[in-house]
N, CA, C and O atoms as a Tripos MOL2 file, in Angstrom:
@<TRIPOS>MOLECULE
protein
  280   279    70     0     0
PROTEIN
NO_CHARGES

@<TRIPOS>ATOM
      1 N          56.2820  128.5250   89.3810 N.3       1 MET1
      2 CA         57.3700  128.9010   90.2590 C.3       1 MET1
      3 C          58.7150  129.0700   89.6070 C.2       1 MET1
      4 O          59.3300  130.1360   89.6440 O.2       1 MET1
      5 N          59.1680  127.9430   88.9850 N.am      2 TYR2
      6 CA         60.3660  128.0410   88.2700 C.3       2 TYR2
      7 C          60.0830  128.3230   86.8290 C.2       2 TYR2
      8 O          59.0090  127.9000   86.4010 O.2       2 TYR2
      9 N          60.8770  128.9720   86.0070 N.am      3 ALA3
     10 CA         60.5810  129.1950   84.5880 C.3       3 ALA3
     11 C          61.0300  127.9800   83.7660 C.2       3 ALA3
     12 O          60.5180  127.7530   82.6700 O.2       3 ALA3
     13 N          62.0390  127.1540   84.3210 N.am      4 THR4
     14 CA         62.4450  125.9130   83.5640 C.3       4 THR4
     15 C          62.2540  124.6890   84.3040 C.2       4 THR4
     16 O          61.9100  124.7230   85.4860 O.2       4 THR4
     17 N          62.4400  123.6920   83.7300 N.am      5 GLU5
     18 CA         62.3520  122.3880   84.2790 C.3       5 GLU5
     19 C          63.8240  121.8650   84.8350 C.2       5 GLU5
     20 O          63.9860  120.7640   85.3620 O.2       5 GLU5
     21 N          64.7900  122.7710   84.6400 N.am      6 GLU6
     22 CA         66.2390  122.3420   85.1020 C.3       6 GLU6
     23 C          66.3560  121.9530   86.5380 C.2       6 GLU6
     24 O          66.8710  120.8800   86.8550 O.2       6 GLU6
     25 N          65.8230  122.9220   87.5400 N.am      7 PRO7
     26 CA         65.9830  122.5490   88.9230 C.3       7 PRO7
     27 C          65.3810  121.1030   89.2950 C.2       7 PRO7
     28 O          65.9640  120.2650   89.9840 O.2       7 PRO7
     29 N          64.0860  120.9610   88.7020 N.am      8 THR8
     30 CA         63.5240  119.6120   88.7400 C.3       8 THR8
     31 C          64.2630  118.4310   88.4760 C.2       8 THR8
     32 O          64.3030  117.4550   89.2260 O.2       8 THR8
     33 N          64.9430  118.5650   87.2070 N.am      9 GLU9
     34 CA         65.7850  117.5280   86.5900 C.3       9 GLU9
     35 C          67.0090  117.3490   87.5380 C.2       9 GLU9
     36 O          67.2770  116.2140   87.9320 O.2       9 GLU9
     37 N          67.7140  118.3450   87.8980 N.am     10 ALA10
     38 CA         68.8100  118.2040   88.7790 C.3      10 ALA10
     39 C          68.3900  117.5300   90.2140 C.2      10 ALA10
     40 O          69.1020  116.6430   90.6840 O.2      10 ALA10
     41 N          67.4490  117.8890   90.7580 N.am     11 PHE11
     42 CA         66.9520  117.2150   91.9240 C.3      11 PHE11
     43 C          66.6030  115.8220   91.7370 C.2      11 PHE11
     44 O          66.8800  115.0000   92.6110 O.2      11 PHE11
     45 N          65.9670  115.4670   90.5780 N.am     12 HIS12
     46 CA         65.6880  114.0720   90.2540 C.3      12 HIS12
     47 C          67.0510  113.3640   90.1700 C.2      12 HIS12
     48 O          67.1440  112.2700   90.7270 O.2      12 HIS12
     49 N          67.9920  113.8140   89.6060 N.am     13 LYS13
     50 CA         69.3490  113.1030   89.3220 C.3      13 LYS13
     51 C          69.8920  112.8660   90.6420 C.2      13 LYS13
     52 O          70.3980  111.7710   90.8850 O.2      13 LYS13
     53 N          69.8390  113.8390   91.5830 N.am     14 ARG14
     54 CA         70.4460  113.5960   92.8440 C.3      14 ARG14
     55 C          69.7150  112.5020   93.6320 C.2      14 ARG14
     56 O          70.3180  111.6410   94.2730 O.2      14 ARG14
     57 N          68.3840  112.5870   93.5450 N.am     15 ILE15
     58 CA         67.5410  111.4860   94.2560 C.3      15 ILE15
     59 C          68.0280  110.1390   93.6020 C.2      15 ILE15
     60 O          68.3210  109.1950   94.3350 O.2      15 ILE15
     61 N          68.1090  110.0480   92.3880 N.am     16 ALA16
     62 CA         68.2640  108.7860   91.7050 C.3      16 ALA16
     63 C          69.6540  108.2600   92.2590 C.2      16 ALA16
     64 O          69.7900  107.1110   92.6800 O.2      16 ALA16
     65 N          70.6280  109.1560   92.2230 N.am     17 PHE17
     66 CA         71.8910  108.7260   92.7120 C.3      17 PHE17
     67 C          71.9760  108.2410   94.1360 C.2      17 PHE17
     68 O          72.6260  107.2250   94.3800 O.2      17 PHE17
     69 N          71.3440  108.9200   95.1110 N.am     18 CYS18
     70 CA         71.2680  108.4080   96.4310 C.3      18 CYS18
     71 C          70.4630  107.1140   96.5610 C.2      18 CYS18
     72 O          70.8340  106.2700   97.3770 O.2      18 CYS18
     73 N          69.4230  106.9200   95.8330 N.am     19 LEU19
     74 CA         68.7120  105.6450   95.8750 C.3      19 LEU19
     75 C          69.5760  104.4990   95.2370 C.2      19 LEU19
     76 O          69.4730  103.3570   95.6850 O.2      19 LEU19
     77 N          70.3830  104.7690   94.2510 N.am     20 GLU20
     78 CA         71.2560  103.7130   93.6620 C.3      20 GLU20
     79 C          72.3580  103.3470   94.7040 C.2      20 GLU20
     80 O          72.6400  102.1620   94.8800 O.2      20 GLU20
     81 N          73.0040  104.3630   95.4160 N.am     21 MET21
     82 CA         73.8670  104.1230   96.4180 C.3      21 MET21
     83 C          73.4180  103.4190   97.5990 C.2      21 MET21
     84 O          74.1710  102.6690   98.2200 O.2      21 MET21
     85 N          72.1580  103.6440   97.9470 N.am     22 ARG22
     86 CA         71.3000  102.8460   99.0500 C.3      22 ARG22
     87 C          71.2750  101.4850   98.6270 C.2      22 ARG22
     88 O          71.7050  100.6050   99.3730 O.2      22 ARG22
     89 N          70.7410  101.1930   97.3260 N.am     23 ASN23
     90 CA         70.5890   99.9530   96.7690 C.3      23 ASN23
     91 C          71.8350   99.1360   96.8870 C.2      23 ASN23
     92 O          71.8340   98.0240   97.4160 O.2      23 ASN23
     93 N          72.8820   99.6960   96.3920 N.am     24 SER24
     94 CA         74.2550   98.9620   96.2950 C.3      24 SER24
     95 C          74.6810   98.5860   97.6220 C.2      24 SER24
     96 O          75.2470   97.5080   97.8080 O.2      24 SER24
     97 N          74.4220   99.4920   98.6620 N.am     25 ALA25
     98 CA         74.8470   99.1400  100.0580 C.3      25 ALA25
     99 C          73.8760   98.0510  100.5380 C.2      25 ALA25
    100 O          74.3360   97.1960  101.2950 O.2      25 ALA25
    101 N          72.6980   97.9930  100.2120 N.am     26 VAL26
    102 CA         71.8640   96.8560  100.7120 C.3      26 VAL26
    103 C          72.1330   95.6050  100.1510 C.2      26 VAL26
    104 O          71.9820   94.5770  100.8120 O.2      26 VAL26
    105 N          72.5800   95.5970   98.8080 N.am     27 LYS27
    106 CA         72.9800   94.3190   98.2510 C.3      27 LYS27
    107 C          74.3390   93.8340   98.6980 C.2      27 LYS27
    108 O          74.6160   92.6350   98.6440 O.2      27 LYS27
    109 N          75.3000   94.8530   99.1950 N.am     28 ALA28
    110 CA         76.5570   94.4490   99.7190 C.3      28 ALA28
    111 C          76.4320   93.8690  101.1170 C.2      28 ALA28
    112 O          77.3420   93.1790  101.5760 O.2      28 ALA28
    113 N          75.3170   94.1340  101.8120 N.am     29 MET29
    114 CA         75.2040   93.7320  103.2110 C.3      29 MET29
    115 C          74.3130   92.4040  103.1100 C.2      29 MET29
    116 O          74.1090   91.8820  104.2060 O.2      29 MET29
    117 N          73.7950   91.8170  102.1080 N.am     30 ARG30
    118 CA         73.0320   90.6380  101.9740 C.3      30 ARG30
    119 C          73.8910   89.3760  102.3360 C.2      30 ARG30
    120 O          73.2970   88.3850  102.7600 O.2      30 ARG30
    121 N          75.1810   89.3560  102.2010 N.am     31 TYR31
    122 CA         75.9160   88.2350  102.3490 C.3      31 TYR31
    123 C          76.1990   87.9520  103.8320 C.2      31 TYR31
    124 O          76.6990   88.8440  104.5180 O.2      31 TYR31
    125 N          75.8810   86.6550  104.4030 N.am     32 PRO32
    126 CA         76.0210   86.5260  105.6710 C.3      32 PRO32
    127 C          77.4500   86.4020  106.0930 C.2      32 PRO32
    128 O          78.3060   86.0420  105.2850 O.2      32 PRO32
    129 N          77.7410   86.7010  107.3770 N.am     33 GLU33
    130 CA         79.0960   86.6950  107.9800 C.3      33 GLU33
    131 C          79.8090   85.4070  107.6830 C.2      33 GLU33
    132 O          80.9650   85.3920  107.2620 O.2      33 GLU33
    133 N          79.1410   84.3910  107.8970 N.am     34 ASP34
    134 CA         79.8220   83.0260  107.7240 C.3      34 ASP34
    135 C          80.2900   82.7530  106.2010 C.2      34 ASP34
    136 O          81.2750   82.0410  106.0060 O.2      34 ASP34
    137 N          79.6720   83.2460  105.2700 N.am     35 ALA35
    138 CA         80.0530   83.1470  104.0140 C.3      35 ALA35
    139 C          81.4220   83.9960  103.8120 C.2      35 ALA35
    140 O          82.3300   83.5380  103.1170 O.2      35 ALA35
    141 N          81.5220   85.2580  104.4560 N.am     36 PHE36
    142 CA         82.7350   86.1170  104.4250 C.3      36 PHE36
    143 C          83.8930   85.3320  105.0360 C.2      36 PHE36
    144 O          85.0190   85.2370  104.5480 O.2      36 PHE36
    145 N          83.4290   84.7430  106.2540 N.am     37 LYS37
    146 CA         84.6540   84.0190  106.8970 C.3      37 LYS37
    147 C          85.1280   82.9260  106.1950 C.2      37 LYS37
    148 O          86.3370   82.6970  106.1990 O.2      37 LYS37
    149 N          84.2790   82.1480  105.5330 N.am     38 LYS38
    150 CA         84.7370   80.9860  104.8010 C.3      38 LYS38
    151 C          85.5660   81.5480  103.5780 C.2      38 LYS38
    152 O          86.5790   80.9300  103.2500 O.2      38 LYS38
    153 N          85.2120   82.6300  102.9180 N.am     39 LYS39
    154 CA         85.9920   83.0830  101.8120 C.3      39 LYS39
    155 C          87.5070   83.5510  102.2970 C.2      39 LYS39
    156 O          88.5440   83.3600  101.6610 O.2      39 LYS39
    157 N          87.3890   84.1640  103.4890 N.am     40 VAL40
    158 CA         88.6860   84.7070  104.0570 C.3      40 VAL40
    159 C          89.6180   83.5270  104.3820 C.2      40 VAL40
    160 O          90.8120   83.5450  104.0820 O.2      40 VAL40
    161 N          89.0200   82.5040  105.0060 N.am     41 VAL41
    162 CA         89.8870   81.3680  105.3930 C.3      41 VAL41
    163 C          90.4200   80.6960  104.1290 C.2      41 VAL41
    164 O          91.5830   80.2970  104.0840 O.2      41 VAL41
    165 N          89.5440   80.5630  103.0620 N.am     42 GLU42
    166 CA         90.0510   79.8870  102.0070 C.3      42 GLU42
    167 C          91.1020   80.5820  101.3320 C.2      42 GLU42
    168 O          92.0370   79.9460  100.8440 O.2      42 GLU42
    169 N          91.0320   81.9140  101.2530 N.am     43 LYS43
    170 CA         92.0530   82.7820  100.6910 C.3      43 LYS43
    171 C          93.4520   82.7810  101.5460 C.2      43 LYS43
    172 O          94.5760   82.8350  101.0470 O.2      43 LYS43
    173 N          93.1810   82.7180  102.7630 N.am     44 LYS44
    174 CA         94.4300   82.6920  103.5800 C.3      44 LYS44
    175 C          95.0810   81.2230  103.6350 C.2      44 LYS44
    176 O          96.2870   81.0830  103.8420 O.2      44 LYS44
    177 N          94.2720   80.2130  103.4500 N.am     45 LYS45
    178 CA         94.8190   78.9180  103.4800 C.3      45 LYS45
    179 C          95.5170   78.6550  102.2040 C.2      45 LYS45
    180 O          96.3810   77.7780  102.1860 O.2      45 LYS45
    181 N          95.2680   79.2390  101.2650 N.am     46 GLY46
    182 CA         95.8540   79.1300   99.8680 C.3      46 GLY46
    183 C          97.3120   79.3510   99.7100 C.2      46 GLY46
    184 O          98.0100   78.8010   98.8580 O.2      46 GLY46
    185 N          97.7480   80.2770  100.6790 N.am     47 GLY47
    186 CA         99.1610   80.4820  100.7350 C.3      47 GLY47
    187 C          99.9680   79.3970  101.4290 C.2      47 GLY47
    188 O          99.5030   78.8260  102.4160 O.2      47 GLY47
    189 N         101.1580   79.1000  100.9400 N.am     48 LYS48
    190 CA        102.0080   78.2100  101.5240 C.3      48 LYS48
    191 C         102.7980   78.6890  102.7470 C.2      48 LYS48
    192 O         103.1440   79.8660  102.8480 O.2      48 LYS48
    193 N         103.0790   77.7620  103.6790 N.am     49 GLY49
    194 CA        103.7710   78.0680  104.9090 C.3      49 GLY49
    195 C         103.0270   78.9620  106.0240 C.2      49 GLY49
    196 O         103.6240   79.5550  106.9230 O.2      49 GLY49
    197 N         101.8480   78.9670  105.8600 N.am     50 GLU50
    198 CA        101.0330   79.5100  106.8300 C.3      50 GLU50
    199 C         100.9770   78.6590  108.0670 C.2      50 GLU50
    200 O         100.8020   77.4460  107.9550 O.2      50 GLU50
    201 N         101.1060   79.1910  109.1590 N.am     51 GLU51
    202 CA        100.8910   78.5500  110.4140 C.3      51 GLU51
    203 C          99.3910   78.3400  110.6870 C.2      51 GLU51
    204 O          98.5330   79.0420  110.1520 O.2      51 GLU51
    205 N          99.1260   77.3760  111.5150 N.am     52 GLU52
    206 CA         97.8270   76.9890  111.7480 C.3      52 GLU52
    207 C          97.0800   77.9850  112.6510 C.2      52 GLU52
    208 O          97.4880   78.1850  113.7950 O.2      52 GLU52
    209 N          96.0290   78.5970  112.1810 N.am     53 LEU53
    210 CA         95.2510   79.5450  112.9400 C.3      53 LEU53
    211 C          93.8190   79.1850  112.8980 C.2      53 LEU53
    212 O          93.3360   78.5260  111.9780 O.2      53 LEU53
    213 N          93.1420   79.6310  113.9160 N.am     54 THR54
    214 CA         91.5960   79.4760  113.8900 C.3      54 THR54
    215 C          91.0480   80.2850  112.9130 C.2      54 THR54
    216 O          91.7240   81.2060  112.4550 O.2      54 THR54
    217 N          89.8610   80.0660  112.5050 N.am     55 GLU55
    218 CA         88.9370   80.8100  111.5170 C.3      55 GLU55
    219 C          89.0290   82.2580  111.9410 C.2      55 GLU55
    220 O          89.4650   83.1370  111.1990 O.2      55 GLU55
    221 N          88.5640   82.4740  113.2580 N.am     56 GLU56
    222 CA         88.5270   83.8020  113.7960 C.3      56 GLU56
    223 C          89.7710   84.5430  113.7990 C.2      56 GLU56
    224 O          89.7270   85.7340  113.4920 O.2      56 GLU56
    225 N          90.8620   84.0110  114.0980 N.am     57 GLU57
    226 CA         92.1470   84.5200  113.9590 C.3      57 GLU57
    227 C          92.4630   84.9420  112.5090 C.2      57 GLU57
    228 O          92.9450   86.0540  112.2940 O.2      57 GLU57
    229 N          92.2210   84.1420  111.5900 N.am     58 LEU58
    230 CA         92.3980   84.4360  110.1430 C.3      58 LEU58
    231 C          91.6040   85.5890  109.7420 C.2      58 LEU58
    232 O          92.1010   86.4360  109.0000 O.2      58 LEU58
    233 N          90.3680   85.6950  110.1860 N.am     59 VAL59
    234 CA         89.5060   86.7620  109.8530 C.3      59 VAL59
    235 C          90.0260   88.1340  110.2580 C.2      59 VAL59
    236 O          90.1120   89.1110  109.5140 O.2      59 VAL59
    237 N          90.3900   88.0630  111.6550 N.am     60 ASN60
    238 CA         90.9730   89.3390  112.3210 C.3      60 ASN60
    239 C          92.1760   89.6580  111.5130 C.2      60 ASN60
    240 O          92.3490   90.8350  111.1970 O.2      60 ASN60
    241 N          93.0520   88.7290  111.1300 N.am     61 GLU61
    242 CA         94.3050   89.0930  110.6340 C.3      61 GLU61
    243 C          94.0690   89.7000  109.1390 C.2      61 GLU61
    244 O          94.8770   90.5340  108.7300 O.2      61 GLU61
    245 N          93.1330   89.3580  108.4340 N.am     62 ILE62
    246 CA         92.8070   89.7480  107.0910 C.3      62 ILE62
    247 C          92.2370   91.2710  107.2920 C.2      62 ILE62
    248 O          92.6050   92.2350  106.6200 O.2      62 ILE62
    249 N          91.3510   91.3010  108.2560 N.am     63 LEU63
    250 CA         90.7800   92.6600  108.4920 C.3      63 LEU63
    251 C          91.8030   93.7860  109.0150 C.2      63 LEU63
    252 O          91.6410   94.9820  108.7700 O.2      63 LEU63
    253 N          92.7660   93.3210  109.6870 N.am     64 GLU64
    254 CA         93.7590   94.2570  110.1280 C.3      64 GLU64
    255 C          94.6950   94.6020  108.8730 C.2      64 GLU64
    256 O          95.1980   95.7240  108.8030 O.2      64 GLU64
    257 N          94.8900   93.7950  108.0420 N.am     65 GLU65
    258 CA         95.7570   93.9730  106.9070 C.3      65 GLU65
    259 C          94.9470   94.9250  105.9130 C.2      65 GLU65
    260 O          95.5790   95.6700  105.1630 O.2      65 GLU65
    261 N          93.6730   94.9060  105.9030 N.am     66 GLU66
    262 CA         92.9850   95.8210  104.9220 C.3      66 GLU66
    263 C          92.8520   97.2530  105.6640 C.2      66 GLU66
    264 O          92.9590   98.2900  105.0100 O.2      66 GLU66
    265 N          92.6490   97.2630  106.8520 N.am     67 GLU67
    266 CA         92.7340   98.5280  107.5880 C.3      67 GLU67
    267 C          94.1200   99.3600  107.3600 C.2      67 GLU67
    268 O          94.1570  100.5890  107.2980 O.2      67 GLU67
    269 N          95.1560   98.5760  107.2540 N.am     68 GLU68
    270 CA         96.3920   99.1890  107.2550 C.3      68 GLU68
    271 C          96.6480   99.6640  105.7820 C.2      68 GLU68
    272 O          97.3810  100.6270  105.5570 O.2      68 GLU68
    273 N          96.0300   98.9720  104.8020 N.am     69 GLU69
    274 CA         96.1340   99.3900  103.3800 C.3      69 GLU69
    275 C          95.4450  100.6590  103.1920 C.2      69 GLU69
    276 O          95.8410  101.5030  102.3870 O.2      69 GLU69
    277 N          94.2470  100.8250  104.0520 N.am     70 ASP70
    278 CA         93.4100  102.1940  103.8160 C.3      70 ASP70
    279 C          94.2820  103.2180  104.4650 C.2      70 ASP70
    280 O          93.9440  104.4020  104.4730 O.2      70 ASP70
@<TRIPOS>BOND
     1     1     2 1
     2     2     3 1
     3     3     4 2
     4     3     5 am
     5     5     6 1
     6     6     7 1
     7     7     8 2
     8     7     9 am
     9     9    10 1
    10    10    11 1
    11    11    12 2
    12    11    13 am
    13    13    14 1
    14    14    15 1
    15    15    16 2
    16    15    17 am
    17    17    18 1
    18    18    19 1
    19    19    20 2
    20    19    21 am
    21    21    22 1
    22    22    23 1
    23    23    24 2
    24    23    25 am
    25    25    26 1
    26    26    27 1
    27    27    28 2
    28    27    29 am
    29    29    30 1
    30    30    31 1
    31    31    32 2
    32    31    33 am
    33    33    34 1
    34    34    35 1
    35    35    36 2
    36    35    37 am
    37    37    38 1
    38    38    39 1
    39    39    40 2
    40    39    41 am
    41    41    42 1
    42    42    43 1
    43    43    44 2
    44    43    45 am
    45    45    46 1
    46    46    47 1
    47    47    48 2
    48    47    49 am
    49    49    50 1
    50    50    51 1
    51    51    52 2
    52    51    53 am
    53    53    54 1
    54    54    55 1
    55    55    56 2
    56    55    57 am
    57    57    58 1
    58    58    59 1
    59    59    60 2
    60    59    61 am
    61    61    62 1
    62    62    63 1
    63    63    64 2
    64    63    65 am
    65    65    66 1
    66    66    67 1
    67    67    68 2
    68    67    69 am
    69    69    70 1
    70    70    71 1
    71    71    72 2
    72    71    73 am
    73    73    74 1
    74    74    75 1
    75    75    76 2
    76    75    77 am
    77    77    78 1
    78    78    79 1
    79    79    80 2
    80    79    81 am
    81    81    82 1
    82    82    83 1
    83    83    84 2
    84    83    85 am
    85    85    86 1
    86    86    87 1
    87    87    88 2
    88    87    89 am
    89    89    90 1
    90    90    91 1
    91    91    92 2
    92    91    93 am
    93    93    94 1
    94    94    95 1
    95    95    96 2
    96    95    97 am
    97    97    98 1
    98    98    99 1
    99    99   100 2
   100    99   101 am
   101   101   102 1
   102   102   103 1
   103   103   104 2
   104   103   105 am
   105   105   106 1
   106   106   107 1
   107   107   108 2
   108   107   109 am
   109   109   110 1
   110   110   111 1
   111   111   112 2
   112   111   113 am
   113   113   114 1
   114   114   115 1
   115   115   116 2
   116   115   117 am
   117   117   118 1
   118   118   119 1
   119   119   120 2
   120   119   121 am
   121   121   122 1
   122   122   123 1
   123   123   124 2
   124   123   125 am
   125   125   126 1
   126   126   127 1
   127   127   128 2
   128   127   129 am
   129   129   130 1
   130   130   131 1
   131   131   132 2
   132   131   133 am
   133   133   134 1
   134   134   135 1
   135   135   136 2
   136   135   137 am
   137   137   138 1
   138   138   139 1
   139   139   140 2
   140   139   141 am
   141   141   142 1
   142   142   143 1
   143   143   144 2
   144   143   145 am
   145   145   146 1
   146   146   147 1
   147   147   148 2
   148   147   149 am
   149   149   150 1
   150   150   151 1
   151   151   152 2
   152   151   153 am
   153   153   154 1
   154   154   155 1
   155   155   156 2
   156   155   157 am
   157   157   158 1
   158   158   159 1
   159   159   160 2
   160   159   161 am
   161   161   162 1
   162   162   163 1
   163   163   164 2
   164   163   165 am
   165   165   166 1
   166   166   167 1
   167   167   168 2
   168   167   169 am
   169   169   170 1
   170   170   171 1
   171   171   172 2
   172   171   173 am
   173   173   174 1
   174   174   175 1
   175   175   176 2
   176   175   177 am
   177   177   178 1
   178   178   179 1
   179   179   180 2
   180   179   181 am
   181   181   182 1
   182   182   183 1
   183   183   184 2
   184   183   185 am
   185   185   186 1
   186   186   187 1
   187   187   188 2
   188   187   189 am
   189   189   190 1
   190   190   191 1
   191   191   192 2
   192   191   193 am
   193   193   194 1
   194   194   195 1
   195   195   196 2
   196   195   197 am
   197   197   198 1
   198   198   199 1
   199   199   200 2
   200   199   201 am
   201   201   202 1
   202   202   203 1
   203   203   204 2
   204   203   205 am
   205   205   206 1
   206   206   207 1
   207   207   208 2
   208   207   209 am
   209   209   210 1
   210   210   211 1
   211   211   212 2
   212   211   213 am
   213   213   214 1
   214   214   215 1
   215   215   216 2
   216   215   217 am
   217   217   218 1
   218   218   219 1
   219   219   220 2
   220   219   221 am
   221   221   222 1
   222   222   223 1
   223   223   224 2
   224   223   225 am
   225   225   226 1
   226   226   227 1
   227   227   228 2
   228   227   229 am
   229   229   230 1
   230   230   231 1
   231   231   232 2
   232   231   233 am
   233   233   234 1
   234   234   235 1
   235   235   236 2
   236   235   237 am
   237   237   238 1
   238   238   239 1
   239   239   240 2
   240   239   241 am
   241   241   242 1
   242   242   243 1
   243   243   244 2
   244   243   245 am
   245   245   246 1
   246   246   247 1
   247   247   248 2
   248   247   249 am
   249   249   250 1
   250   250   251 1
   251   251   252 2
   252   251   253 am
   253   253   254 1
   254   254   255 1
   255   255   256 2
   256   255   257 am
   257   257   258 1
   258   258   259 1
   259   259   260 2
   260   259   261 am
   261   261   262 1
   262   262   263 1
   263   263   264 2
   264   263   265 am
   265   265   266 1
   266   266   267 1
   267   267   268 2
   268   267   269 am
   269   269   270 1
   270   270   271 1
   271   271   272 2
   272   271   273 am
   273   273   274 1
   274   274   275 1
   275   275   276 2
   276   275   277 am
   277   277   278 1
   278   278   279 1
   279   279   280 2
@<TRIPOS>SUBSTRUCTURE
     1 MET1         2 RESIDUE 1 A MET
     2 TYR2         6 RESIDUE 1 A TYR
     3 ALA3        10 RESIDUE 1 A ALA
     4 THR4        14 RESIDUE 1 A THR
     5 GLU5        18 RESIDUE 1 A GLU
     6 GLU6        22 RESIDUE 1 A GLU
     7 PRO7        26 RESIDUE 1 A PRO
     8 THR8        30 RESIDUE 1 A THR
     9 GLU9        34 RESIDUE 1 A GLU
    10 ALA10       38 RESIDUE 1 A ALA
    11 PHE11       42 RESIDUE 1 A PHE
    12 HIS12       46 RESIDUE 1 A HIS
    13 LYS13       50 RESIDUE 1 A LYS
    14 ARG14       54 RESIDUE 1 A ARG
    15 ILE15       58 RESIDUE 1 A ILE
    16 ALA16       62 RESIDUE 1 A ALA
    17 PHE17       66 RESIDUE 1 A PHE
    18 CYS18       70 RESIDUE 1 A CYS
    19 LEU19       74 RESIDUE 1 A LEU
    20 GLU20       78 RESIDUE 1 A GLU
    21 MET21       82 RESIDUE 1 A MET
    22 ARG22       86 RESIDUE 1 A ARG
    23 ASN23       90 RESIDUE 1 A ASN
    24 SER24       94 RESIDUE 1 A SER
    25 ALA25       98 RESIDUE 1 A ALA
    26 VAL26      102 RESIDUE 1 A VAL
    27 LYS27      106 RESIDUE 1 A LYS
    28 ALA28      110 RESIDUE 1 A ALA
    29 MET29      114 RESIDUE 1 A MET
    30 ARG30      118 RESIDUE 1 A ARG
    31 TYR31      122 RESIDUE 1 A TYR
    32 PRO32      126 RESIDUE 1 A PRO
    33 GLU33      130 RESIDUE 1 A GLU
    34 ASP34      134 RESIDUE 1 A ASP
    35 ALA35      138 RESIDUE 1 A ALA
    36 PHE36      142 RESIDUE 1 A PHE
    37 LYS37      146 RESIDUE 1 A LYS
    38 LYS38      150 RESIDUE 1 A LYS
    39 LYS39      154 RESIDUE 1 A LYS
    40 VAL40      158 RESIDUE 1 A VAL
    41 VAL41      162 RESIDUE 1 A VAL
    42 GLU42      166 RESIDUE 1 A GLU
    43 LYS43      170 RESIDUE 1 A LYS
    44 LYS44      174 RESIDUE 1 A LYS
    45 LYS45      178 RESIDUE 1 A LYS
    46 GLY46      182 RESIDUE 1 A GLY
    47 GLY47      186 RESIDUE 1 A GLY
    48 LYS48      190 RESIDUE 1 A LYS
    49 GLY49      194 RESIDUE 1 A GLY
    50 GLU50      198 RESIDUE 1 A GLU
    51 GLU51      202 RESIDUE 1 A GLU
    52 GLU52      206 RESIDUE 1 A GLU
    53 LEU53      210 RESIDUE 1 A LEU
    54 THR54      214 RESIDUE 1 A THR
    55 GLU55      218 RESIDUE 1 A GLU
    56 GLU56      222 RESIDUE 1 A GLU
    57 GLU57      226 RESIDUE 1 A GLU
    58 LEU58      230 RESIDUE 1 A LEU
    59 VAL59      234 RESIDUE 1 A VAL
    60 ASN60      238 RESIDUE 1 A ASN
    61 GLU61      242 RESIDUE 1 A GLU
    62 ILE62      246 RESIDUE 1 A ILE
    63 LEU63      250 RESIDUE 1 A LEU
    64 GLU64      254 RESIDUE 1 A GLU
    65 GLU65      258 RESIDUE 1 A GLU
    66 GLU66      262 RESIDUE 1 A GLU
    67 GLU67      266 RESIDUE 1 A GLU
    68 GLU68      270 RESIDUE 1 A GLU
    69 GLU69      274 RESIDUE 1 A GLU
    70 ASP70      278 RESIDUE 1 A ASP
């Protein structure tokens, strides 16, 4: 069908890239939400002069800050 192997190699590279991206996304989703919350709370409590907030409020505040940065 094709005279060279070039189209096959290009297709293989594209598939490998997509699979690698998928695997990276799966690894990123493996961490439970509680671990994320704990990390965020520890990060936020590290600052001085912070008012007392619940964990949920701290998480929401961090997420809002990240959205504003994007």
